[in-house]
Amino acid sequence: MTKRTHTTPPSDAEARRRALPVLTYSVEQLPSFDAAFYNRARAELSEVAELTVPPRDAKAFEVPAGHFFRIVSVEGPQVGDLNLWNAHDLTERFYSGKTRALHATHLTTGDRLWSTFPTLRPMATITHDTLDWYGWDEDGAGVHDIIGTRCDPYTNLLLKGTEYHRCCHSNLTRALAAERALPLEEAEVHVHDVMNVFMCTGYTRDTHQYFMKASPVRPGDFIEFFAEIDLLVALSACPGGDCGASHSDDTAKCYPLNVEVHRPLERVLIGWQSPPPNRYSRSHGTR
Ligand SMILES: [Zn+2]
């Protein structure tokens, strides 16, 4: 709450506040992260594609199931806004809210990126993160945010009264439209809340408001994902640059981001299977 309260606490307010927190989800019941399997798979990789996302722009690319992709910092600290779709069905896409509830507000090695209902399955697994040393800092911030959404021209217009067209939302929309030859309006509805790769964020301790601070990422750092299903990926190099001061304008120093797609040896994937869609009956109690 950013505003003062107006009500008087009840006499047992303290006792009510002493209720113990319980983790909302028993995540130990999820399929476990098989580090040995992923480490074997990433031990010998051959690069099959490489591309550069220019500053204040986005690119879309496909990653077949069983391949790895890396987002690499080059030239200078830069935040990337990431969208994931099932390459064969754009209605199955990354579900940042449920991923946050299952894992945490910020992601690192071993965490999965889950898809929307009704499939709710791991789309990708994070298999390496050179920034995992960062942990949680004294402001309560962490790296690789899934609490933010994406900078967008609508919020920007509300707050500043001006139009800005290089927000991640617009960049991702243009990239998806170009990749799938879709009209802009059709592409836009598929753009969704992102994983803010390399972005350092948290909630202020006193008012629990969303804040950002300069990303600790430096050239050479990378985050690596294993594609659990055939993926269509879009990545925007945020106009906020390292997001240490502003976004949604042309003032921040921005850098490109590199993307590499790698294929592991065929034999290490023997026995591995793409996760099936969620098996819930979808009856919702009607039969
Ligand atoms: Zn952005």
mmCIF file of N, CA, C and O in Angstrom, residues 30 32 38-39 46 86 89-90 102 114 116 126 145 168 176 181 187 192 197 223 225 228 235 238 242 256 269 271 273:
data_model
loop_
_atom_site.group_PDB
_atom_site.id
_atom_site.type_symbol
_atom_site.label_atom_id
_atom_site.label_comp_id
_atom_site.label_asym_id
_atom_site.label_seq_id
_atom_site.Cartn_x
_atom_site.Cartn_y
_atom_site.Cartn_z
ATOM 1 N N LEU A 30 7.119 -31.046 -8.085
ATOM 2 C CA LEU A 30 7.315 -30.850 -9.527
ATOM 3 C C LEU A 30 8.392 -31.813 -10.013
ATOM 4 O O LEU A 30 9.247 -32.228 -9.230
ATOM 5 N N SER A 32 11.745 -32.967 -10.949
ATOM 6 C CA SER A 32 12.953 -32.296 -10.470
ATOM 7 C C SER A 32 13.880 -31.917 -11.626
ATOM 8 O O SER A 32 13.817 -32.489 -12.707
ATOM 9 N N TYR A 38 21.218 -32.327 -17.951
ATOM 10 C CA TYR A 38 21.469 -31.081 -18.695
ATOM 11 C C TYR A 38 22.978 -30.834 -18.839
ATOM 12 O O TYR A 38 23.432 -30.349 -19.869
ATOM 13 N N ASN A 39 23.744 -31.162 -17.803
ATOM 14 C CA ASN A 39 25.188 -30.948 -17.890
ATOM 15 C C ASN A 39 25.823 -31.858 -18.936
ATOM 16 O O ASN A 39 26.736 -31.449 -19.652
ATOM 17 N N SER A 46 27.123 -27.983 -30.687
ATOM 18 C CA SER A 46 27.525 -27.331 -31.933
ATOM 19 C C SER A 46 26.541 -26.201 -32.229
ATOM 20 O O SER A 46 25.323 -26.363 -32.117
ATOM 21 N N ASN A 86 4.903 -21.678 -28.048
ATOM 22 C CA ASN A 86 4.969 -22.949 -28.746
ATOM 23 C C ASN A 86 5.050 -22.606 -30.237
ATOM 24 O O ASN A 86 4.175 -21.897 -30.760
ATOM 25 N N ASP A 89 1.811 -23.308 -32.003
ATOM 26 C CA ASP A 89 0.537 -22.820 -31.467
ATOM 27 C C ASP A 89 0.820 -21.608 -30.579
ATOM 28 O O ASP A 89 1.191 -21.748 -29.412
ATOM 29 N N LEU A 90 0.605 -20.434 -31.151
ATOM 30 C CA LEU A 90 0.976 -19.211 -30.423
ATOM 31 C C LEU A 90 0.106 -18.963 -29.185
ATOM 32 O O LEU A 90 0.443 -18.115 -28.358
ATOM 33 N N LEU A 102 5.434 -20.589 -8.788
ATOM 34 C CA LEU A 102 6.065 -21.898 -8.608
ATOM 35 C C LEU A 102 7.532 -21.776 -8.197
ATOM 36 O O LEU A 102 8.025 -22.566 -7.404
ATOM 37 N N TRP A 114 7.248 -21.839 -17.434
ATOM 38 C CA TRP A 114 6.014 -22.598 -17.632
ATOM 39 C C TRP A 114 5.102 -21.914 -18.630
ATOM 40 O O TRP A 114 5.105 -20.694 -18.762
ATOM 41 N N THR A 116 1.154 -21.250 -20.407
ATOM 42 C CA THR A 116 -0.206 -20.901 -19.989
ATOM 43 C C THR A 116 -1.108 -22.135 -19.935
ATOM 44 O O THR A 116 -0.795 -23.189 -20.495
ATOM 45 N N ILE A 126 16.213 -23.254 -17.450
ATOM 46 C CA ILE A 126 17.464 -22.478 -17.395
ATOM 47 C C ILE A 126 18.581 -23.430 -16.970
ATOM 48 O O ILE A 126 18.502 -24.060 -15.907
ATOM 49 N N ASP A 145 14.270 -10.862 -13.873
ATOM 50 C CA ASP A 145 12.986 -10.517 -13.248
ATOM 51 C C ASP A 145 11.793 -11.128 -13.979
ATOM 52 O O ASP A 145 11.724 -11.089 -15.205
ATOM 53 N N CYS A 168 9.646 -2.202 -25.391
ATOM 54 C CA CYS A 168 9.768 -3.643 -25.660
ATOM 55 C C CYS A 168 8.474 -4.219 -26.233
ATOM 56 O O CYS A 168 8.509 -5.086 -27.096
ATOM 57 N N LEU A 176 7.488 -10.209 -33.965
ATOM 58 C CA LEU A 176 6.599 -11.356 -34.179
ATOM 59 C C LEU A 176 5.853 -11.197 -35.503
ATOM 60 O O LEU A 176 5.708 -12.172 -36.262
ATOM 61 N N ALA A 181 4.724 -13.170 -40.546
ATOM 62 C CA ALA A 181 3.972 -12.466 -41.593
ATOM 63 C C ALA A 181 2.531 -12.193 -41.136
ATOM 64 O O ALA A 181 1.560 -12.482 -41.842
ATOM 65 N N ALA A 187 -0.455 -9.722 -34.397
ATOM 66 C CA ALA A 187 0.754 -10.116 -33.654
ATOM 67 C C ALA A 187 0.695 -9.587 -32.226
ATOM 68 O O ALA A 187 1.069 -10.282 -31.274
ATOM 69 N N HIS A 192 3.233 -11.009 -24.624
ATOM 70 C CA HIS A 192 2.803 -11.260 -23.247
ATOM 71 C C HIS A 192 3.868 -10.813 -22.251
ATOM 72 O O HIS A 192 4.974 -10.428 -22.640
ATOM 73 N N VAL A 197 15.344 -10.585 -18.843
ATOM 74 C CA VAL A 197 16.670 -11.177 -18.745
ATOM 75 C C VAL A 197 17.694 -10.092 -18.365
ATOM 76 O O VAL A 197 17.671 -8.995 -18.933
ATOM 77 N N ILE A 223 22.936 -16.120 -20.217
ATOM 78 C CA ILE A 223 21.986 -17.044 -19.594
ATOM 79 C C ILE A 223 21.609 -18.054 -20.665
ATOM 80 O O ILE A 223 21.466 -17.696 -21.845
ATOM 81 N N PHE A 225 19.270 -21.472 -21.928
ATOM 82 C CA PHE A 225 17.989 -22.174 -21.788
ATOM 83 C C PHE A 225 18.022 -23.454 -22.618
ATOM 84 O O PHE A 225 18.600 -23.470 -23.712
ATOM 85 N N GLU A 228 12.410 -27.128 -24.076
ATOM 86 C CA GLU A 228 11.722 -28.388 -23.754
ATOM 87 C C GLU A 228 10.703 -28.749 -24.833
ATOM 88 O O GLU A 228 10.345 -29.912 -24.987
ATOM 89 N N LEU A 235 13.058 -11.634 -28.603
ATOM 90 C CA LEU A 235 13.887 -10.942 -27.611
ATOM 91 C C LEU A 235 14.019 -9.479 -28.008
ATOM 92 O O LEU A 235 14.383 -9.168 -29.142
ATOM 93 N N CYS A 238 15.934 -3.817 -24.515
ATOM 94 C CA CYS A 238 15.082 -2.770 -23.913
ATOM 95 C C CYS A 238 15.676 -1.365 -24.097
ATOM 96 O O CYS A 238 16.878 -1.174 -23.918
ATOM 97 N N ASP A 242 20.683 -0.642 -19.350
ATOM 98 C CA ASP A 242 20.886 -1.442 -18.123
ATOM 99 C C ASP A 242 19.754 -1.210 -17.117
ATOM 100 O O ASP A 242 19.773 -1.755 -16.023
ATOM 101 N N PRO A 256 23.554 -3.926 -28.135
ATOM 102 C CA PRO A 256 22.901 -5.117 -28.712
ATOM 103 C C PRO A 256 22.986 -6.313 -27.752
ATOM 104 O O PRO A 256 23.732 -6.277 -26.772
ATOM 105 N N LEU A 269 20.510 -37.181 -25.892
ATOM 106 C CA LEU A 269 19.070 -36.936 -25.751
ATOM 107 C C LEU A 269 18.247 -38.218 -25.800
ATOM 108 O O LEU A 269 17.023 -38.176 -25.647
ATOM 109 N N GLY A 271 16.208 -41.092 -24.746
ATOM 110 C CA GLY A 271 15.454 -41.280 -23.504
ATOM 111 C C GLY A 271 14.785 -40.003 -23.024
ATOM 112 O O GLY A 271 13.846 -40.043 -22.234
ATOM 113 N N GLN A 273 12.331 -36.856 -23.267
ATOM 114 C CA GLN A 273 11.085 -36.584 -23.992
ATOM 115 C C GLN A 273 10.589 -35.191 -23.687
ATOM 116 O O GLN A 273 10.691 -34.720 -22.553
#
